[in-house]
Short mmCIF file of C-alpha atoms and ligand atoms in Angstrom, two decimals:
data_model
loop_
_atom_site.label_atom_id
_atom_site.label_comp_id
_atom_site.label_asym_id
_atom_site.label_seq_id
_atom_site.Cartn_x
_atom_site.Cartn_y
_atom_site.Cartn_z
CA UNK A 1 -8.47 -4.06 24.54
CA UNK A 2 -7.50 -6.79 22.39
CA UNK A 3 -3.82 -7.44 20.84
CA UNK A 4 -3.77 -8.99 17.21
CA UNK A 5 -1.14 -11.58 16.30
CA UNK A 6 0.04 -12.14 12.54
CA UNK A 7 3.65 -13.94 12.98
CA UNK A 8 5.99 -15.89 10.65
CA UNK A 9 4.31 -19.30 9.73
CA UNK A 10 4.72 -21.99 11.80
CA UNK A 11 5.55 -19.17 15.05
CA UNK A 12 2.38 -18.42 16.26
CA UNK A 13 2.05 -20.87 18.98
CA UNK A 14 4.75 -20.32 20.73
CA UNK A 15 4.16 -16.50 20.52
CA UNK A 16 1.06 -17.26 22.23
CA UNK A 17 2.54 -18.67 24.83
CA UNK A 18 5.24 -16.17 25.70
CA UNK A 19 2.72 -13.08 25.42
CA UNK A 20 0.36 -14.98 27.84
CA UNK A 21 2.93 -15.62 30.41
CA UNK A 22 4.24 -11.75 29.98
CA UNK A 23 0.32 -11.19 30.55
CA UNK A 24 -2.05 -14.15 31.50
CA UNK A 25 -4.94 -11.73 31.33
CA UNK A 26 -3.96 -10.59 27.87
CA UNK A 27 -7.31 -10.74 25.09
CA UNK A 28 -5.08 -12.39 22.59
CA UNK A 29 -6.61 -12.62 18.74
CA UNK A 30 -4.23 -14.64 16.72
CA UNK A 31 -4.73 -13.72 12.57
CA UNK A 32 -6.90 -14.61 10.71
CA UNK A 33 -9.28 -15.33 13.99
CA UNK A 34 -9.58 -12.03 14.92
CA UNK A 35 -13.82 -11.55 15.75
CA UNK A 36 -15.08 -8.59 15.48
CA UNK A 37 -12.26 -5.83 13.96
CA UNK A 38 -13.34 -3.08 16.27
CA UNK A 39 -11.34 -4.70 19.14
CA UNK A 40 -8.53 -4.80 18.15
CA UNK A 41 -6.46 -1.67 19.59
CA UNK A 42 -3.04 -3.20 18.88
CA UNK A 43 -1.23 -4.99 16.87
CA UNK A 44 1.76 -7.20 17.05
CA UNK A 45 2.80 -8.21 13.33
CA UNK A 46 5.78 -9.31 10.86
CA UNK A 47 4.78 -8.85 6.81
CA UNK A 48 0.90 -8.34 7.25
CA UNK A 49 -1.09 -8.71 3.90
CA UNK A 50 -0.86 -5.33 2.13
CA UNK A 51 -4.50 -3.37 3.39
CA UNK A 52 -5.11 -5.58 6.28
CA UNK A 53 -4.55 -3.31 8.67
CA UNK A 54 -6.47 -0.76 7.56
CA UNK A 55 -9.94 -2.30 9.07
CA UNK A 56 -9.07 -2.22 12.53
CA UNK A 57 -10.91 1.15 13.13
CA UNK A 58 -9.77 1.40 16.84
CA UNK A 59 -6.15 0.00 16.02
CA UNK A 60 -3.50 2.46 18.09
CA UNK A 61 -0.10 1.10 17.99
CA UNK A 62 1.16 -1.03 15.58
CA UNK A 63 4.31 -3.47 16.98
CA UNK A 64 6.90 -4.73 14.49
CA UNK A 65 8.12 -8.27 15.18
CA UNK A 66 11.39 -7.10 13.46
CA UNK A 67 13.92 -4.18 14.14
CA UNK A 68 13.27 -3.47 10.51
CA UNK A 69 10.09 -1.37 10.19
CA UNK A 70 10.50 -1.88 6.06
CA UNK A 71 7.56 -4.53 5.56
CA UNK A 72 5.16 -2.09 7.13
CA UNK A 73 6.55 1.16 5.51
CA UNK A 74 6.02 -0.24 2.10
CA UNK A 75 2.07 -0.81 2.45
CA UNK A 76 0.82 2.23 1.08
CA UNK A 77 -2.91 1.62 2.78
CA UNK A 78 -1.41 1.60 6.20
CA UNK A 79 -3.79 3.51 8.45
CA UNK A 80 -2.30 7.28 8.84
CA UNK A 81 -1.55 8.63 12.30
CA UNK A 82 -1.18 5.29 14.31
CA UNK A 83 2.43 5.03 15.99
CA UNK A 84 4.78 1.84 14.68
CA UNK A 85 7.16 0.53 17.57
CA UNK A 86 10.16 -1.40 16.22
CA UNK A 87 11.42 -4.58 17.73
CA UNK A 88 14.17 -3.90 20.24
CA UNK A 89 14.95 -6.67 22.76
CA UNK A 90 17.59 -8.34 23.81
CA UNK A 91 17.92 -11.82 22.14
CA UNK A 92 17.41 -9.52 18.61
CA UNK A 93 20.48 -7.82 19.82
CA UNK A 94 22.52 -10.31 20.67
CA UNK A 95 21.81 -12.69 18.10
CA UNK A 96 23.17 -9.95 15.64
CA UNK A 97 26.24 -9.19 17.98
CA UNK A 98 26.97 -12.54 17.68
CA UNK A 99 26.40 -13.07 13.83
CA UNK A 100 28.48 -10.34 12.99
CA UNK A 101 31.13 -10.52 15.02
CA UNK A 102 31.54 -14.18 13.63
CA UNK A 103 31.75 -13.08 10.00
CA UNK A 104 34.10 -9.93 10.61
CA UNK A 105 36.28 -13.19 12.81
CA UNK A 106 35.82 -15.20 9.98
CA UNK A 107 37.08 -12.43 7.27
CA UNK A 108 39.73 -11.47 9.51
CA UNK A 109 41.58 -15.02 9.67
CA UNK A 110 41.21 -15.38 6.23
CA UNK A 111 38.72 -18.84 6.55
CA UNK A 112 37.17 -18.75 3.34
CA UNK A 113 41.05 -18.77 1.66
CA UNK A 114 41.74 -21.51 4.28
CA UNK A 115 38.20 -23.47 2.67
CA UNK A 116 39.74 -22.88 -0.65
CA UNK A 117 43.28 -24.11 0.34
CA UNK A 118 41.46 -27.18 2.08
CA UNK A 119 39.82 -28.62 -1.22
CA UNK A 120 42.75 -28.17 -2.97
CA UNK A 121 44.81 -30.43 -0.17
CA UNK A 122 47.48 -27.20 0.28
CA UNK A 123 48.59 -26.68 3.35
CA UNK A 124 49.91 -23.09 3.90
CA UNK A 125 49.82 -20.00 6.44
CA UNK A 126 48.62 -16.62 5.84
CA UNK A 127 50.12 -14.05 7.56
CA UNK A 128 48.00 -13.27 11.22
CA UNK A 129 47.25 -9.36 10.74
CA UNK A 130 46.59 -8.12 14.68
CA UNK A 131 43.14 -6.75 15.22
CA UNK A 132 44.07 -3.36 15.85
CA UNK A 133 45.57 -3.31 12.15
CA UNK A 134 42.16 -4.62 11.10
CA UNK A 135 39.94 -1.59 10.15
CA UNK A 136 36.11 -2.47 10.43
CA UNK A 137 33.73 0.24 9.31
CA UNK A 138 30.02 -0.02 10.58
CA UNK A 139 26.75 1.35 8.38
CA UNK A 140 24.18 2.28 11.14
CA UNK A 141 25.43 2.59 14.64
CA UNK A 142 21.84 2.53 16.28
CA UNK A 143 20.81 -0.29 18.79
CA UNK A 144 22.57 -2.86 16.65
CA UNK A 145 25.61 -1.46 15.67
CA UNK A 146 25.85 0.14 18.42
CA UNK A 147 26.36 -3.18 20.38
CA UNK A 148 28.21 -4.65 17.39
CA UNK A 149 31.38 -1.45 17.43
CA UNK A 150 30.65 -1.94 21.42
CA UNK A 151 32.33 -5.82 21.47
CA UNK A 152 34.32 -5.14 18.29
CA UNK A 153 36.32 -3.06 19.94
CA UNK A 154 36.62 -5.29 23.04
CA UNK A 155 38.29 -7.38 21.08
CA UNK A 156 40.35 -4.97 20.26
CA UNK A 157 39.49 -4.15 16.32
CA UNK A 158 40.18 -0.61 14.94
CA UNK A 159 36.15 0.42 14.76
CA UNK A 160 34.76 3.06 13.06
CA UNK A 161 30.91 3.81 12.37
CA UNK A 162 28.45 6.24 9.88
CA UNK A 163 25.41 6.95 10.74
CA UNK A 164 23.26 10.04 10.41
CA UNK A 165 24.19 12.31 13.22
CA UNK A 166 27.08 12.44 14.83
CA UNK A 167 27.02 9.48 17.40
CA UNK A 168 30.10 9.36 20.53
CA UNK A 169 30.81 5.45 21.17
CA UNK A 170 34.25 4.66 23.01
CA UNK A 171 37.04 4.24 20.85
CA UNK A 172 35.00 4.07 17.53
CA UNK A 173 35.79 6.51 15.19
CA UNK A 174 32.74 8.41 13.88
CA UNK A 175 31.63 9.86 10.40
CA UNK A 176 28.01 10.74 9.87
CA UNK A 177 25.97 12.34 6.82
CA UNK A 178 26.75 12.28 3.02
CA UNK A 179 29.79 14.06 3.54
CA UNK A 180 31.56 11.57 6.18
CA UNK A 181 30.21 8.39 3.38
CA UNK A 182 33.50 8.39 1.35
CA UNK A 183 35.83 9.07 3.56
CA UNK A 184 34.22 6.48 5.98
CA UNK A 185 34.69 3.85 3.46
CA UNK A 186 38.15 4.54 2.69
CA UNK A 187 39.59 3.08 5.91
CA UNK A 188 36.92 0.00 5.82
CA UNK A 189 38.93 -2.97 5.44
CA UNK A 190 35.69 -5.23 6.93
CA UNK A 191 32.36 -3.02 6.22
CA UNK A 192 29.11 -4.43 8.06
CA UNK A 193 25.63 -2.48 6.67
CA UNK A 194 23.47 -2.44 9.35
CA UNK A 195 21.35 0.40 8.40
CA UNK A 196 17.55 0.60 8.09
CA UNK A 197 15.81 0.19 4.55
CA UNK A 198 14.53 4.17 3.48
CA UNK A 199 14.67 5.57 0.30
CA UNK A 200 17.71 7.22 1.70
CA UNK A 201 19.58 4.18 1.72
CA UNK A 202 18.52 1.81 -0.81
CA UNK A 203 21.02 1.45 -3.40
CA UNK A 204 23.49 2.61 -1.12
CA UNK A 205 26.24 0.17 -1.50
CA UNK A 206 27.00 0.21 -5.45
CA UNK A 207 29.76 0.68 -7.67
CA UNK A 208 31.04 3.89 -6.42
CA UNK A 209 30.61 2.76 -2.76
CA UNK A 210 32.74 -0.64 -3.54
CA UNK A 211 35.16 1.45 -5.13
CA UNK A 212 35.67 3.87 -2.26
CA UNK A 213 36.66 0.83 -0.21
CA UNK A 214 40.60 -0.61 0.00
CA UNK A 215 41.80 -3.19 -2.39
CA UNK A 216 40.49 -6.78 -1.12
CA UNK A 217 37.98 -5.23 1.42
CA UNK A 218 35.08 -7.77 2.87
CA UNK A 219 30.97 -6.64 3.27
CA UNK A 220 29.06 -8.08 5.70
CA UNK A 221 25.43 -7.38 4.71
CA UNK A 222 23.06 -7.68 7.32
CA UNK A 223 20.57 -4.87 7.00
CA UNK A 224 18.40 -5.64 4.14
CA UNK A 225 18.73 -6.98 0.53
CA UNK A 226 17.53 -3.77 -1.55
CA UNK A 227 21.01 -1.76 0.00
CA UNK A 228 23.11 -3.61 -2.18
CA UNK A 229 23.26 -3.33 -5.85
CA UNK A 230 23.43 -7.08 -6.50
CA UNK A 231 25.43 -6.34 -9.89
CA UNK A 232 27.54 -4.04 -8.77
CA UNK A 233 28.80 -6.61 -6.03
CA UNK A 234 29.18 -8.86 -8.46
CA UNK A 235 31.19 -7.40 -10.95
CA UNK A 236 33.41 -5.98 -7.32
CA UNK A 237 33.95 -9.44 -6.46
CA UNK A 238 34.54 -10.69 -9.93
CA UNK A 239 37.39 -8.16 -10.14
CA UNK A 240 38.78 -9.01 -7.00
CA UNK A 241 38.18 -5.43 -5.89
CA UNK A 242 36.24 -6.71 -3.04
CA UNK A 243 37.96 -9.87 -1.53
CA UNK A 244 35.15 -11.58 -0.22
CA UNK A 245 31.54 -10.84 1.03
CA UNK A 246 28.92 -12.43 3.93
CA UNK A 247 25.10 -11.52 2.43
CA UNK A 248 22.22 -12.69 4.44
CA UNK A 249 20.36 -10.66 3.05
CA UNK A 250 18.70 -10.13 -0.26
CA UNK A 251 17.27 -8.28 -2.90
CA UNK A 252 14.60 -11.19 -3.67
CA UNK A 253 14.29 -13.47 -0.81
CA UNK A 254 13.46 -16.20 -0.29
CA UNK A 255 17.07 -16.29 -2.98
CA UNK A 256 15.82 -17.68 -6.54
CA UNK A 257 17.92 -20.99 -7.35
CA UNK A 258 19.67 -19.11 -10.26
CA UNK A 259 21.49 -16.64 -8.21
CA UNK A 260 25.27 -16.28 -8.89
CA UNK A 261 25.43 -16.15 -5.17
CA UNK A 262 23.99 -19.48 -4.10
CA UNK A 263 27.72 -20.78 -5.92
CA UNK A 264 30.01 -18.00 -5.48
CA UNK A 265 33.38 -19.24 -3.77
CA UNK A 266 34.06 -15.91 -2.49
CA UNK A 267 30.56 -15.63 -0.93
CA UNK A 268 29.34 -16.78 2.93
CA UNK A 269 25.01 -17.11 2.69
CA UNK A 270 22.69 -17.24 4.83
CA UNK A 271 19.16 -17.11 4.58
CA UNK A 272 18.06 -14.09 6.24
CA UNK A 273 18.55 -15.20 10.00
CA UNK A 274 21.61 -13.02 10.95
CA UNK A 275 19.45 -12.65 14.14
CA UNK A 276 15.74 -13.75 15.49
CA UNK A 277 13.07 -11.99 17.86
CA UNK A 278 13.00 -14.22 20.78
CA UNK A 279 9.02 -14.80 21.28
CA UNK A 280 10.03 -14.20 25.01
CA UNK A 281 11.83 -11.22 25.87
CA UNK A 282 10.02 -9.62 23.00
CA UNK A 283 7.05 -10.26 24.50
CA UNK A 284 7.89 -8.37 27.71
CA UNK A 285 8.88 -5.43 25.69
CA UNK A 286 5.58 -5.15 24.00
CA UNK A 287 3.92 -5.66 27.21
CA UNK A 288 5.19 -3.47 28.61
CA UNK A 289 4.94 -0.81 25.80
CA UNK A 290 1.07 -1.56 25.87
CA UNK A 291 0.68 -0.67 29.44
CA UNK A 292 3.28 2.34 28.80
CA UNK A 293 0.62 4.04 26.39
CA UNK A 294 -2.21 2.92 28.20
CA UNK A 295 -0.86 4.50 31.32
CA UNK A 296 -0.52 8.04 28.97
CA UNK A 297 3.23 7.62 28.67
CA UNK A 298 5.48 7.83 25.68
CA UNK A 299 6.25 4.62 23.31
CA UNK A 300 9.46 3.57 23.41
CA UNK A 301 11.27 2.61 19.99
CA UNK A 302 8.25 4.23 18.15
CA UNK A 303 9.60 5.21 14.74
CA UNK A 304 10.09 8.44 13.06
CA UNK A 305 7.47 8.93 10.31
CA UNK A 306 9.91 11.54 8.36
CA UNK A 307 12.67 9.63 8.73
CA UNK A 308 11.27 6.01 8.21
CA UNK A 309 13.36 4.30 10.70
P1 NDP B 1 18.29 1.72 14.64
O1 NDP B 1 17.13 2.52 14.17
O2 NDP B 1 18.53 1.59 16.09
O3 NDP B 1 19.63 2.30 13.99
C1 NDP B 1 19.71 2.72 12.67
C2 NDP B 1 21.06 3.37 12.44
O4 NDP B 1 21.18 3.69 11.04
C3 NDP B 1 21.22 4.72 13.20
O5 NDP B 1 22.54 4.84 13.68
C4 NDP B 1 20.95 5.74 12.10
O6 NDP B 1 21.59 7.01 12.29
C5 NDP B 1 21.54 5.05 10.89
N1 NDP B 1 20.98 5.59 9.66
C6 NDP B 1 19.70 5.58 9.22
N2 NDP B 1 19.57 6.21 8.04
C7 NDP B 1 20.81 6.66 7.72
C8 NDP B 1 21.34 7.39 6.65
N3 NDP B 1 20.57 7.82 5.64
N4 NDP B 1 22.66 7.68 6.65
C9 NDP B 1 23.47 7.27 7.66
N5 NDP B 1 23.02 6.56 8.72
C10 NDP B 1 21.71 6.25 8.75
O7 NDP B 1 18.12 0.28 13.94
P2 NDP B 1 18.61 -1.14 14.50
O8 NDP B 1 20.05 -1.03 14.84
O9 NDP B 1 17.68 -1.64 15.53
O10 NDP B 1 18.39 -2.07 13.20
C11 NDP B 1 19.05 -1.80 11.98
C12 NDP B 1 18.53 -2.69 10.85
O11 NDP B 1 19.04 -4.01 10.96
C13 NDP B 1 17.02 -2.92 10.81
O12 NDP B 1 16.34 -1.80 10.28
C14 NDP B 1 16.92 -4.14 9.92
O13 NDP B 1 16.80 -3.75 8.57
C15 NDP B 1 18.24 -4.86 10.13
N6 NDP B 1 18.06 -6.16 10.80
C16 NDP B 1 18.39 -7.32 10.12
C17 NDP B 1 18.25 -8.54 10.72
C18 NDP B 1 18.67 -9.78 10.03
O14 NDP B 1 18.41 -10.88 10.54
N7 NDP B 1 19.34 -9.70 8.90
C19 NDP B 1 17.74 -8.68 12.10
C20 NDP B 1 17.45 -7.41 12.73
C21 NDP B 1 17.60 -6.21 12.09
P3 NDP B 1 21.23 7.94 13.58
O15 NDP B 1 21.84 7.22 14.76
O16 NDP B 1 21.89 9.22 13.28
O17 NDP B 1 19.73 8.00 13.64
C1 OXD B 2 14.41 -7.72 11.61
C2 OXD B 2 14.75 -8.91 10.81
O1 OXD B 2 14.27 -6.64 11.05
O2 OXD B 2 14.66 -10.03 11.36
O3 OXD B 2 14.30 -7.85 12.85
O4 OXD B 2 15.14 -8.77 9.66
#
């Protein structure tokens, strides 16, 4: 059994290293050494060349490095029937907790009108609004979100979250399905998308979605670019209709230099790192998931083919 390894540039090494120490004896084939193609049984890989992984001919599981399954999805010669496992380990989740929770902070005590009143030397207080007047509204409440409407409301936030079934997480208030969307949005003064790119929700958050939301609301968009409808966030936050907006993610990444919202003052940006698979615990989840199917038991975090997350 051999494991293949096609990381971000520049991460393989230390990969290596934490997969060897979660398994010294581990037959490790980093891309593009692989040898010969018929060992290869599993793969561990973020953005693999379109085809590639169609001429492993023994391949079984394929691992995402990211929770986002999207980069696979879209390959339309990915080999039918093998299993994809998306990336759920700790520092991923916690490295979003933490991201988001700092831009729904950083909405909430108005910082980007403070940066504003700083360059122009005023010096003036905005009213405090209490967190429990504060309504944040959460796209997606799976493994991320999930922890994300956890520690929101430890601190006390009025949380609510959509997602596609009906999901029970102390004191969040829950809307699921098409029907749940509008009303869901109405009482979203902060919204966070952390949803999963399908074809169900690309495109989700456009003009009529903005719309739906109160006067001055705030996105935090941390799912994945090709949710948003670039223009019609621009022409929300041109308007004023949406007061402010933290996107690290993107339709086009890496974000071409003549994006409006490299320079937009009512814009936070970040280049896709809202959060980052630690090599290490990740590794001891797919370990571990290796020796879970090899043993004959059930993948864990294996996605849904029909419902592409
Ligand atoms: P999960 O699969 O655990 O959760 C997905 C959630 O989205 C579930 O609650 C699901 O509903 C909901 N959902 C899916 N489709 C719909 C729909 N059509 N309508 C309503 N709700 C829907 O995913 P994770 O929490 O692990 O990850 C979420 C996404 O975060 C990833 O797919 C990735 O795109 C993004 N991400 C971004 C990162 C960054 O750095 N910017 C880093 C890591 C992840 P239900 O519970 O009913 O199934
Ligand atoms: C992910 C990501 O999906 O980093 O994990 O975007």
């Amino acid at each position: 059994m051999a494991l293949l390894l096609k990381t971000e540039a520049g991460r393989g090494d230390s990969w290596r290293r934490a997969l060897l120490a979660a398994d010294p004896g581990l037959d490790l084939r980093q891309w593009p050494e692989v040898g010969d193609p018929a060992d290869i049984e599993y793969a561990l890989v973020w953005f693999p060349p379109k085809g590639a992984l169609k001429s492993y001919p023994n391949l079984k599981v394929i691992f995402s490095i990211g929770a986002g399954v999207d980069h696979l999805a879209s390959d339309p010669e990915l080999p039918k029937g093998v299993p994809i496992v998306r990336m759920v380990e700790p520092g991923l989740t916690a490295g979003m907790t933490e991201f988001v929770l700092m831009s729904v902070l950083y909405h909430h005590r108005f910082m980007l009108d403070y940066a504003e009143q700083r360059r122009n030397k005023v010096w003036r207080e905005i009213d405090q609004v209490p967190p429990w007047d504060r309504r944040v509204g959460i796209m997606g409440l799976g493994v991320l979100g999930g922890d994300v409407a956890e520690k929101l409301v430890a601190l006390s936030f009025d949380v609510a979250g959509w997602s596609r079934s009906p999901k029970d997480l102390p004191g969040v208030a829950r809307f699921h399905g098409p029907g749940g969307f509008i009303p869901f949005l109405n009482r979203s003064d902060i919204l966070v998308c952390l949803l999963p790119l399908t074809a169900e929700t690309t495109g989700i958050l456009d003009a009529r979605a903005f719309a739906a939301l109160p006067e001055g609301a705030a996105l935090v968009s941390v799912g994945r670019g090709p949710h948003v409808v670039e223009a019609d966030l621009l022409a929300a936050l041109e308007t004023g209709w949406l007061g402010a907006a933290t996107l690290d993610v993107f339709q086009t990444e890496p974000l071409p230099p003549e994006s409006p919202f490299w320079d937009h003052p009512r814009v936070v940006l970040t280049p896709h790192v809202a959060s980052l698979t630690i090599a290490k615990t990740a590794s001891e989840f797919v370990i571990d998931n290796i020796r879970r199917h090899q043993a004959g038991r059930p993948l864990l975090h294996a996605v849904d083919p029909d419902r592409g997350y």
